[in-house]
Coordinates of C-alpha atoms in Angstrom, one line a residue:
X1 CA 16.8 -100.2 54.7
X2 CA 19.8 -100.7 52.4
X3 CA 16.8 -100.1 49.0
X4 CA 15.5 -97.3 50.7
X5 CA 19.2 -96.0 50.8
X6 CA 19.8 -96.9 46.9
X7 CA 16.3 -95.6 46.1
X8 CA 17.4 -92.1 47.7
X9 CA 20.9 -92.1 46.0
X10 CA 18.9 -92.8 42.6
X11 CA 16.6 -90.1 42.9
X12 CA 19.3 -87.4 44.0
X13 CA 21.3 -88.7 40.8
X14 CA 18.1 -88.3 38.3
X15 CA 17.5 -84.8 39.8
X16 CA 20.9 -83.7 39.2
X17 CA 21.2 -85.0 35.9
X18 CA 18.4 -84.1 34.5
X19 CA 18.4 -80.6 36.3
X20 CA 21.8 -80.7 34.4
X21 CA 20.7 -80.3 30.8
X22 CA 19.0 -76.7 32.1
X23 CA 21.8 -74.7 32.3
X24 CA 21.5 -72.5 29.2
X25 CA 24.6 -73.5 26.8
X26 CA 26.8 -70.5 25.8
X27 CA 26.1 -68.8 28.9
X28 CA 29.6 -67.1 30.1
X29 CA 31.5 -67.2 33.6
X30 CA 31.3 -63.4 33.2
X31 CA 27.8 -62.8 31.9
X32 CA 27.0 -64.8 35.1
X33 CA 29.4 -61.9 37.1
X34 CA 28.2 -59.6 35.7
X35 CA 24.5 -60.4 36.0
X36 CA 25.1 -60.7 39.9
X37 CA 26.8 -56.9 39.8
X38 CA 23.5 -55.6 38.5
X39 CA 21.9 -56.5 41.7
X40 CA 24.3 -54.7 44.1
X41 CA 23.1 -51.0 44.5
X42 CA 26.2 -49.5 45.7
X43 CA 29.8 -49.3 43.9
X44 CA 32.4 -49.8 45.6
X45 CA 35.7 -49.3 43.9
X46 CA 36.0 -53.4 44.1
X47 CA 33.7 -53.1 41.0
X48 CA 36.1 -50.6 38.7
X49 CA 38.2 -53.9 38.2
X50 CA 35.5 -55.9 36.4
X51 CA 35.5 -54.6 32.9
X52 CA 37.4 -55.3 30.2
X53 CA 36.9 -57.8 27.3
X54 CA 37.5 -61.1 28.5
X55 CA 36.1 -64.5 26.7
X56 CA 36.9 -66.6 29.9
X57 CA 38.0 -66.7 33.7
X58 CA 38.4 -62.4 33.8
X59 CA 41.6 -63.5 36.2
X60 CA 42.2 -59.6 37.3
X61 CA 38.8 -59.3 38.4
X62 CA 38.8 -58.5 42.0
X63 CA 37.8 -61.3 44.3
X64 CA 37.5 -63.7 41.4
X65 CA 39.6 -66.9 41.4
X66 CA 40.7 -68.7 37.9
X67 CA 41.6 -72.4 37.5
X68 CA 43.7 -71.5 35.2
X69 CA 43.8 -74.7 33.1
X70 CA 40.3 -74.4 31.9
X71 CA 40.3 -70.8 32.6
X72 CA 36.9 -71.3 34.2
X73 CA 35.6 -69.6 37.6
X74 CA 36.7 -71.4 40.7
X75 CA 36.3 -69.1 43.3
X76 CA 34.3 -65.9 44.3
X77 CA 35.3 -63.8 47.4
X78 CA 33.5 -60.7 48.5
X79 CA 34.2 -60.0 52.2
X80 CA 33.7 -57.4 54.2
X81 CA 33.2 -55.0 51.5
X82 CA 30.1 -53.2 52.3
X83 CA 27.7 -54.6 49.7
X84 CA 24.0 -53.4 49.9
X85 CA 21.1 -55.1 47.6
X86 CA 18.9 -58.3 47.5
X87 CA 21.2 -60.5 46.1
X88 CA 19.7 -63.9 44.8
X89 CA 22.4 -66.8 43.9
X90 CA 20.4 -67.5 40.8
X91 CA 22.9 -65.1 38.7
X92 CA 26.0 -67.6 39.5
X93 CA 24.2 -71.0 38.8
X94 CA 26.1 -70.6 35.5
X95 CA 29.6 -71.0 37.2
X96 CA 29.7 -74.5 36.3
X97 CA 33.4 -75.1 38.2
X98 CA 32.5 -73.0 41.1
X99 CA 34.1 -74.1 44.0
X100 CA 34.3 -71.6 46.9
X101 CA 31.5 -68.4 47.2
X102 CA 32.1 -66.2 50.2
X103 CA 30.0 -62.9 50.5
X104 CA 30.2 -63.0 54.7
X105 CA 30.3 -59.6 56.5
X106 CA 28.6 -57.1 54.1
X107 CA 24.9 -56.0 54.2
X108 CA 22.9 -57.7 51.6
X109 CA 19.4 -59.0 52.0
X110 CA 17.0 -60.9 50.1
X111 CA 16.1 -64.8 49.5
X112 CA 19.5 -66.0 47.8
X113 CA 18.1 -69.3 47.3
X114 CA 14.9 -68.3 45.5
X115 CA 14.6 -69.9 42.5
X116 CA 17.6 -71.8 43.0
X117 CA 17.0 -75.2 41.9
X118 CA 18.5 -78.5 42.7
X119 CA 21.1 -78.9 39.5
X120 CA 22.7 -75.5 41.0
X121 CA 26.4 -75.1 42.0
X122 CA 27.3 -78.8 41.2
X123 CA 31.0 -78.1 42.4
X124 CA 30.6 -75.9 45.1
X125 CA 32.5 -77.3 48.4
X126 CA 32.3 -73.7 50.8
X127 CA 29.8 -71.4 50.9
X128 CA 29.8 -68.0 53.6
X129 CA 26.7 -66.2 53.6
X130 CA 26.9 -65.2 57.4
X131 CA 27.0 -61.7 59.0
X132 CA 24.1 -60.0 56.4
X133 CA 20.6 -60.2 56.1
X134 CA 19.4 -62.7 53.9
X135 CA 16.3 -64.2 54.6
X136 CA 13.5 -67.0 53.5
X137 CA 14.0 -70.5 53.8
X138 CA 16.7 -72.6 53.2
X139 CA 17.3 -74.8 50.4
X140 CA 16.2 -78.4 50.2
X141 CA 18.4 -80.0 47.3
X142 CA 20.8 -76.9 46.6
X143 CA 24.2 -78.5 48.3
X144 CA 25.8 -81.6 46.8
X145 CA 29.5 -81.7 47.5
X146 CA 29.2 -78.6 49.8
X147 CA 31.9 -78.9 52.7
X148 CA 31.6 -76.2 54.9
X149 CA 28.8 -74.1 55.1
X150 CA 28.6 -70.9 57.0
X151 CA 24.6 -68.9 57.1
X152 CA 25.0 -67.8 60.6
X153 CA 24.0 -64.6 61.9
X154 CA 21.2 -63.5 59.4
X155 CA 17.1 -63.6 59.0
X156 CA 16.6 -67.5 57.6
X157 CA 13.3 -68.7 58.9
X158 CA 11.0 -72.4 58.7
X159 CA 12.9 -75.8 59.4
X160 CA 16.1 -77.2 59.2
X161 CA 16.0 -79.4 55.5
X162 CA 16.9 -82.9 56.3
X163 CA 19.2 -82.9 53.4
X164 CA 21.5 -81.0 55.7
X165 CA 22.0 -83.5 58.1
X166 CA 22.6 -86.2 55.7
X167 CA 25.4 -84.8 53.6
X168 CA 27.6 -87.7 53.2
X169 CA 30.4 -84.9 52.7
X170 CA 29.4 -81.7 55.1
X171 CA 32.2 -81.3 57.4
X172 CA 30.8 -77.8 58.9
X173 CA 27.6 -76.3 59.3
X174 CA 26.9 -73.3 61.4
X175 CA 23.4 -72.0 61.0
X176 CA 23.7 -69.7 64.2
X177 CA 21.7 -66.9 65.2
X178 CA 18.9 -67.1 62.7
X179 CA 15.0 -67.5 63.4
X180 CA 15.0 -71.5 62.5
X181 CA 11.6 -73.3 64.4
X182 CA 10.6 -76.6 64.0
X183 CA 12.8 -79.7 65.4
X184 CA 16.4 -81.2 64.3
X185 CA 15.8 -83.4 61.5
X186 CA 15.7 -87.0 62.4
X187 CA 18.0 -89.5 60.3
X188 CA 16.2 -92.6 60.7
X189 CA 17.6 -94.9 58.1
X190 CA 18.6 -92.2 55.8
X191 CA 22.5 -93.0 56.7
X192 CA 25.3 -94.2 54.9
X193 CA 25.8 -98.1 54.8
X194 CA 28.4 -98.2 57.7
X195 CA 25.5 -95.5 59.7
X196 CA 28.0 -92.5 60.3
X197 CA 28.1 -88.9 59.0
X198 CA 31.4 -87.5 58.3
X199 CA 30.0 -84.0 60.2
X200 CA 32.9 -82.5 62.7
X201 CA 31.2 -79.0 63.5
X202 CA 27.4 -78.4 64.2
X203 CA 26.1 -75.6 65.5
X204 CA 22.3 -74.4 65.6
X205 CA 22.4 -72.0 68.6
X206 CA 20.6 -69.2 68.9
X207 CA 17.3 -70.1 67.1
X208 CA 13.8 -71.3 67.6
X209 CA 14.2 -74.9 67.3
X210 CA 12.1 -77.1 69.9
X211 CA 11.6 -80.9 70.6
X212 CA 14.0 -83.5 71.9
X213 CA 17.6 -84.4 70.7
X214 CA 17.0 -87.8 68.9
X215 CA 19.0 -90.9 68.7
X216 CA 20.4 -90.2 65.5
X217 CA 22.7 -87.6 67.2
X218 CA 24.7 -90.8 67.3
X219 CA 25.4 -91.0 64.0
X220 CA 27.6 -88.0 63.8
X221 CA 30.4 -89.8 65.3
X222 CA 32.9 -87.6 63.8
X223 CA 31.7 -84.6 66.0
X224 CA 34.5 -82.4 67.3
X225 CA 32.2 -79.2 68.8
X226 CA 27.8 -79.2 69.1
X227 CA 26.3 -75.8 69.6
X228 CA 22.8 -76.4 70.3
X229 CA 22.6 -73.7 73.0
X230 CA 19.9 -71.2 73.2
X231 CA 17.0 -72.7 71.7
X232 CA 14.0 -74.2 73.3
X233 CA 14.9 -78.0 73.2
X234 CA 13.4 -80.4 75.7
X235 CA 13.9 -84.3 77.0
X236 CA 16.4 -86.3 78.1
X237 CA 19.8 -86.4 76.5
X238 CA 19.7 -89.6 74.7
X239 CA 22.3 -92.0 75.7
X240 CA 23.7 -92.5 72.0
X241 CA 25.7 -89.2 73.4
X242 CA 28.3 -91.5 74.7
X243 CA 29.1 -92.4 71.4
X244 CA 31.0 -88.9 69.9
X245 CA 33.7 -90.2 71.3
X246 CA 36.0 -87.5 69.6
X247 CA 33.7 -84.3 70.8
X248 CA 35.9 -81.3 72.2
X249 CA 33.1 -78.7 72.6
X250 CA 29.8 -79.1 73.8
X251 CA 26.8 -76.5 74.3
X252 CA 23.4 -77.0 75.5
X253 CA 22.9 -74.1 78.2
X254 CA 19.8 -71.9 78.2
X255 CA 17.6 -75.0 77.1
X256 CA 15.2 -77.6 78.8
X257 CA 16.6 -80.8 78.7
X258 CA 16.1 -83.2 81.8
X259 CA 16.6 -86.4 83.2
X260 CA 20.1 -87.9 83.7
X261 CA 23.9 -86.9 81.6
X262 CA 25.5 -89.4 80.1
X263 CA 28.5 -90.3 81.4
X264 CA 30.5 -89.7 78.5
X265 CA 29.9 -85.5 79.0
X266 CA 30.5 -85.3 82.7
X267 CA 33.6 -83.8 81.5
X268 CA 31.6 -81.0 79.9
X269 CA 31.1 -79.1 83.6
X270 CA 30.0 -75.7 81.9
X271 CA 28.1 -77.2 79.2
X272 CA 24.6 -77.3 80.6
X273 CA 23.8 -73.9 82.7
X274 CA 22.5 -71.6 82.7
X275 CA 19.3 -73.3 81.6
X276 CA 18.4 -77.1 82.1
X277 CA 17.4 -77.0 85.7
X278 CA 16.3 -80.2 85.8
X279 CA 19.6 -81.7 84.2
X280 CA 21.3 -84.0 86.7
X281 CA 25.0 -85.4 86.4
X282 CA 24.6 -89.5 86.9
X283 CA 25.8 -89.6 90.4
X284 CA 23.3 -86.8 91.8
X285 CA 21.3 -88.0 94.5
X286 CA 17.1 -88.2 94.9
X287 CA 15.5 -84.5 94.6
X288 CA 14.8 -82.3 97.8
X289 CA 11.9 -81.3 99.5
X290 CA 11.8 -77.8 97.2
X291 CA 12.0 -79.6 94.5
X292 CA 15.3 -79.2 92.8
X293 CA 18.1 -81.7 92.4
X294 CA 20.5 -81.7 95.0
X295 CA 22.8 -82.4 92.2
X296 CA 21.2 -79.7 89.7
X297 CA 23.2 -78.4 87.3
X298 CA 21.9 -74.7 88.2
X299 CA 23.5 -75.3 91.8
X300 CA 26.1 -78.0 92.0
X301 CA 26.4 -77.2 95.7
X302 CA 26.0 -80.9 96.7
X303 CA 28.8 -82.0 94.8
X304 CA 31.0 -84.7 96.5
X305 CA 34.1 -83.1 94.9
X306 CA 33.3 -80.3 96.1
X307 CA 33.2 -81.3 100.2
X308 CA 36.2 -83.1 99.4
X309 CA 38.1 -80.4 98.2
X310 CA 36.1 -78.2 101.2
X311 CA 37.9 -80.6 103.9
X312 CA 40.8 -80.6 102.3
X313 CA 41.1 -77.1 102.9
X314 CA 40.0 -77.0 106.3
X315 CA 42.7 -79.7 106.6
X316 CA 45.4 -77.1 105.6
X317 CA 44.1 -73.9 107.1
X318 CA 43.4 -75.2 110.5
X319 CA 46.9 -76.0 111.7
X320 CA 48.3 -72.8 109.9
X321 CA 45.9 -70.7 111.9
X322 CA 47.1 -72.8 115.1
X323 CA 50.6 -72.7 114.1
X324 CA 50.5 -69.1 114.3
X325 CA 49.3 -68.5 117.6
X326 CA 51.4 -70.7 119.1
X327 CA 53.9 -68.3 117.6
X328 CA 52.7 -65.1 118.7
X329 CA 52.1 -66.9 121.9
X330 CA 55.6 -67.3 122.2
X331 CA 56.8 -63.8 120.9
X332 CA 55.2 -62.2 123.9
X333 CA 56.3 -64.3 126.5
X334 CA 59.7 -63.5 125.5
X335 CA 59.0 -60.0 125.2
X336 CA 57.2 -60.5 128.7
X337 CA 60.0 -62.2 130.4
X338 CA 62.8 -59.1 129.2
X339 CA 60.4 -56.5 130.3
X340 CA 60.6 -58.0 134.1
X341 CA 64.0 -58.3 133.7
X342 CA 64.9 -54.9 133.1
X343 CA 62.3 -53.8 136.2
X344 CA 63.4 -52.2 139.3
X345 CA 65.5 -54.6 141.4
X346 CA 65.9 -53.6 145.2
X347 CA 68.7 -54.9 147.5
X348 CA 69.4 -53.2 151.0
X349 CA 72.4 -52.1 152.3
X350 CA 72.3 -51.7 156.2
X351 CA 75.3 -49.2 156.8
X352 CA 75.8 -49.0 161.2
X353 CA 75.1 -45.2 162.1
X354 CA 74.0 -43.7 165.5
X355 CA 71.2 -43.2 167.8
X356 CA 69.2 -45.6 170.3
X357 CA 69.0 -48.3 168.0
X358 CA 71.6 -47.2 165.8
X359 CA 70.9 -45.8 162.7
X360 CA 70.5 -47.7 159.6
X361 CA 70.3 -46.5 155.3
X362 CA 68.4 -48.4 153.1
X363 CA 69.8 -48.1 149.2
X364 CA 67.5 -49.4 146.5
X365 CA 69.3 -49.4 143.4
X366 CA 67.8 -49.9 140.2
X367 CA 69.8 -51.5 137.1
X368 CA 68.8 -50.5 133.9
X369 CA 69.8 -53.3 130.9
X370 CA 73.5 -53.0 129.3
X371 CA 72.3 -51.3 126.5
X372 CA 71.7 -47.6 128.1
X373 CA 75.4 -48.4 129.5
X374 CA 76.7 -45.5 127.6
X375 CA 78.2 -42.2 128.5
X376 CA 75.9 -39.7 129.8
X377 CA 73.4 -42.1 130.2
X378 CA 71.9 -43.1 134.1
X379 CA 73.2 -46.2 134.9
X380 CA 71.9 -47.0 138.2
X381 CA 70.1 -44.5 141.0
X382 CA 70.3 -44.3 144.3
X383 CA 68.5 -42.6 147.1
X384 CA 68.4 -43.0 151.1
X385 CA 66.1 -42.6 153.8
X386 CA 66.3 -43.0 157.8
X387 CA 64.6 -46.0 159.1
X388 CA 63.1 -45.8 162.7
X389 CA 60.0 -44.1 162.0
X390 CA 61.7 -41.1 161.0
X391 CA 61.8 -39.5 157.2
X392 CA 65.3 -37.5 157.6
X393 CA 65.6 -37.3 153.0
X394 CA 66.4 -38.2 150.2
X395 CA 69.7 -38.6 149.2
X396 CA 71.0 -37.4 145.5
X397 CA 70.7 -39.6 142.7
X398 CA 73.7 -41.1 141.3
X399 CA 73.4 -39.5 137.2
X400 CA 76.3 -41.8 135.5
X401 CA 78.1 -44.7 136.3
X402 CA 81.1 -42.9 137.7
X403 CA 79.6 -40.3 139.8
X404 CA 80.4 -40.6 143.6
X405 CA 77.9 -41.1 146.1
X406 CA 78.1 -37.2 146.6
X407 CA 76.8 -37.2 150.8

């Protein structure tokens, strides 16, 4: 293993070197500028700025960056500017010290890495070609000491290179929203001696690429955030998952992985549906009669945590709900209990009169509560009646509290 990996370092080395010696001598940071302007159909006022007679780094060019103790091209930016032409990166393999090349956000098309051999951009640590149209396949020995690299959201087609994935200095690679097929590249033993990639950000989503997640996944063990939603990538999740120990974000939804998580992502509730129906989290139970996991990701319905948090709940509602009508219970039987207070209450007054029998009225008085006790307000009424079996009238009704009896 360790003279296949010297064999591969030796061959990358003879490549580059000898690809080195290619470069035409005498050829100019700004005939290479200006060679790449030809290509651009439109004008924008950007371009008024490059002319002028410079022999080296033309520093008040727009978007160009000057190291300014060689006074050689370092950086070229170009965002968002509305560029429109096939652009191929052939035209800037002469900017020997280029470091960063951005053209992200504009409308360019083409193959950009047509042509393009392996002894190109020997500097270059950050390239942004995303947000055009660019298209064709990518490049197989094009990025040496590339950092970051940014192709998302164009037209690339075939198979992720394998020299992407083994970039013993890649730190970024988003190759989003493109038409990529084939599988991930599988390492094997093409790793560095102590078998981990320095990679922090991968993301592949939004593509064509099928077949299973390999083993190798482990080597990455650097990865911060994984994008590998939206493609059409099948099998189990291999258990060398558990070793990305520092992983923040994870993405695999609208995929067709199976078989058991590792226990390592359970963290990771959102990272698996839509998609992977048959993706189980490692304490889900057998699968039921329908044929679905009671523990599927797509569900989750059978979650323990779930009917413990459910009891929980009914734990607290239940003696609220009880609580309260004991309350209102109450209320009313209060409210009950002063209502028959302030009723009608009756107490007889026999008073001697005459006849056979003698002759007896009857007084019913009826006490209203304290609060009518105010002037020009009925206290108390009171009406008479002969007794005997004979109805003789009514007597008046006493209308305040200091009227007389007035019979």
């Amino acid at each position: 293993m360790a003279l296949k990996f010297i064999i591969f370092l030796f061959l990358l080395f003879t490549i580059s070197f000898s690809g080195s010696i290619l470069v035409k001598e005498g050829e100019s940071d700004i005939g290479c500028l200006l060679a790449f302007k030809r290509d651009i159909q439109n004008a924008p006022q950007v371009f008024d700025t490059w002319v002028g007679n410079f022999t080296r780094c033309p520093y008040s060019w727009h978007g160009i960056d000057c190291n300014y103790g060689n006074f050689s091209v370092i950086g070229v930016t170009l965002e968002g500017l509305g560029l429109v032409g096939e652009v191929n990166l052939s035209a800037l393999t002469g900017l020997r010290m280029l470091r960063s090349l951005s053209m992200a956000r504009n409308q360019l098309s083409g193959q950009p890495f047509l042509g393009v051999g392996a002894p190109s951009f020997w500097s270059l640590e950050s390239l942004d070609l995303s947000s055009n149209r660019f298209s064709g396949a990518l490049p197989f020995l094009l990025l040496r000491v590339v950092v970051e690299l940014d192709l998302s959201n164009n037209q690339f087609t075939g198979a992720i290179p394998r020299t992407f994935t083994i970039s013993f200095f890649l730190r970024t690679v988003n190759l989003s929203q493109n038409y990529l097929t084939g599988e991930l590249p599988s390492l094997g033993e093409l790793v560095g001696p102590d078998r981990s990639l320095p990679l922090q950000i991968l993301d592949v989503s939004c593509n064509n690429i099928t077949g299973p997640l390999t083993k190798s996944i482990g080597y990455y063990q650097s990865l911060r955030t994984l994008n590998l939603g939206n493609n059409g990538l099948s099998g189990k999740l291999p258990s060398e998952l558990n070793m990305l120990t520092h992983l923040e974000t994870l993405d695999l939804t609208k995929n067709e992985f199976s078989g058991t998580i590792p226990h390592s992502l359970k963290r990771f509730h959102s990272s698996f549906h839509p998609g992977n129906g048959m993706l189980r989290f490692p304490d889900s139970s057998a699968r039921d009669s329908h044929g679905s996991s009671s523990h599927s990701i797509s569900t989750e319905r059978n979650n323990p945590h779930s009917h413990k948090s459910s009891r929980r709940v009914i734990l607290t509602v239940v003696p609220v709900v009880l609580g309260s009508f004991i309350i209102i219970g109450l209320v009313s039987l209060a409210y009950w209990y002063r209502f028959k207070k302030s009723q009608e209450n009756t107490e007889e007054y026999r008073i001697p009169g005459t006849g056979p029998d003698g002759l007896y009225i009857v007084t019913r008085q009826t006490v209203f509560p304290p609060e009518y006790d105010r002037p020009g307000r009925p206290r108390y009424r009171t009406e008479y009646s002969w007794v005997d079996g004979q109805l003789h009238g009514r007597g008046p009704f006493r209308t305040t509290s200091d009227d007389p009896l007035g019979y």
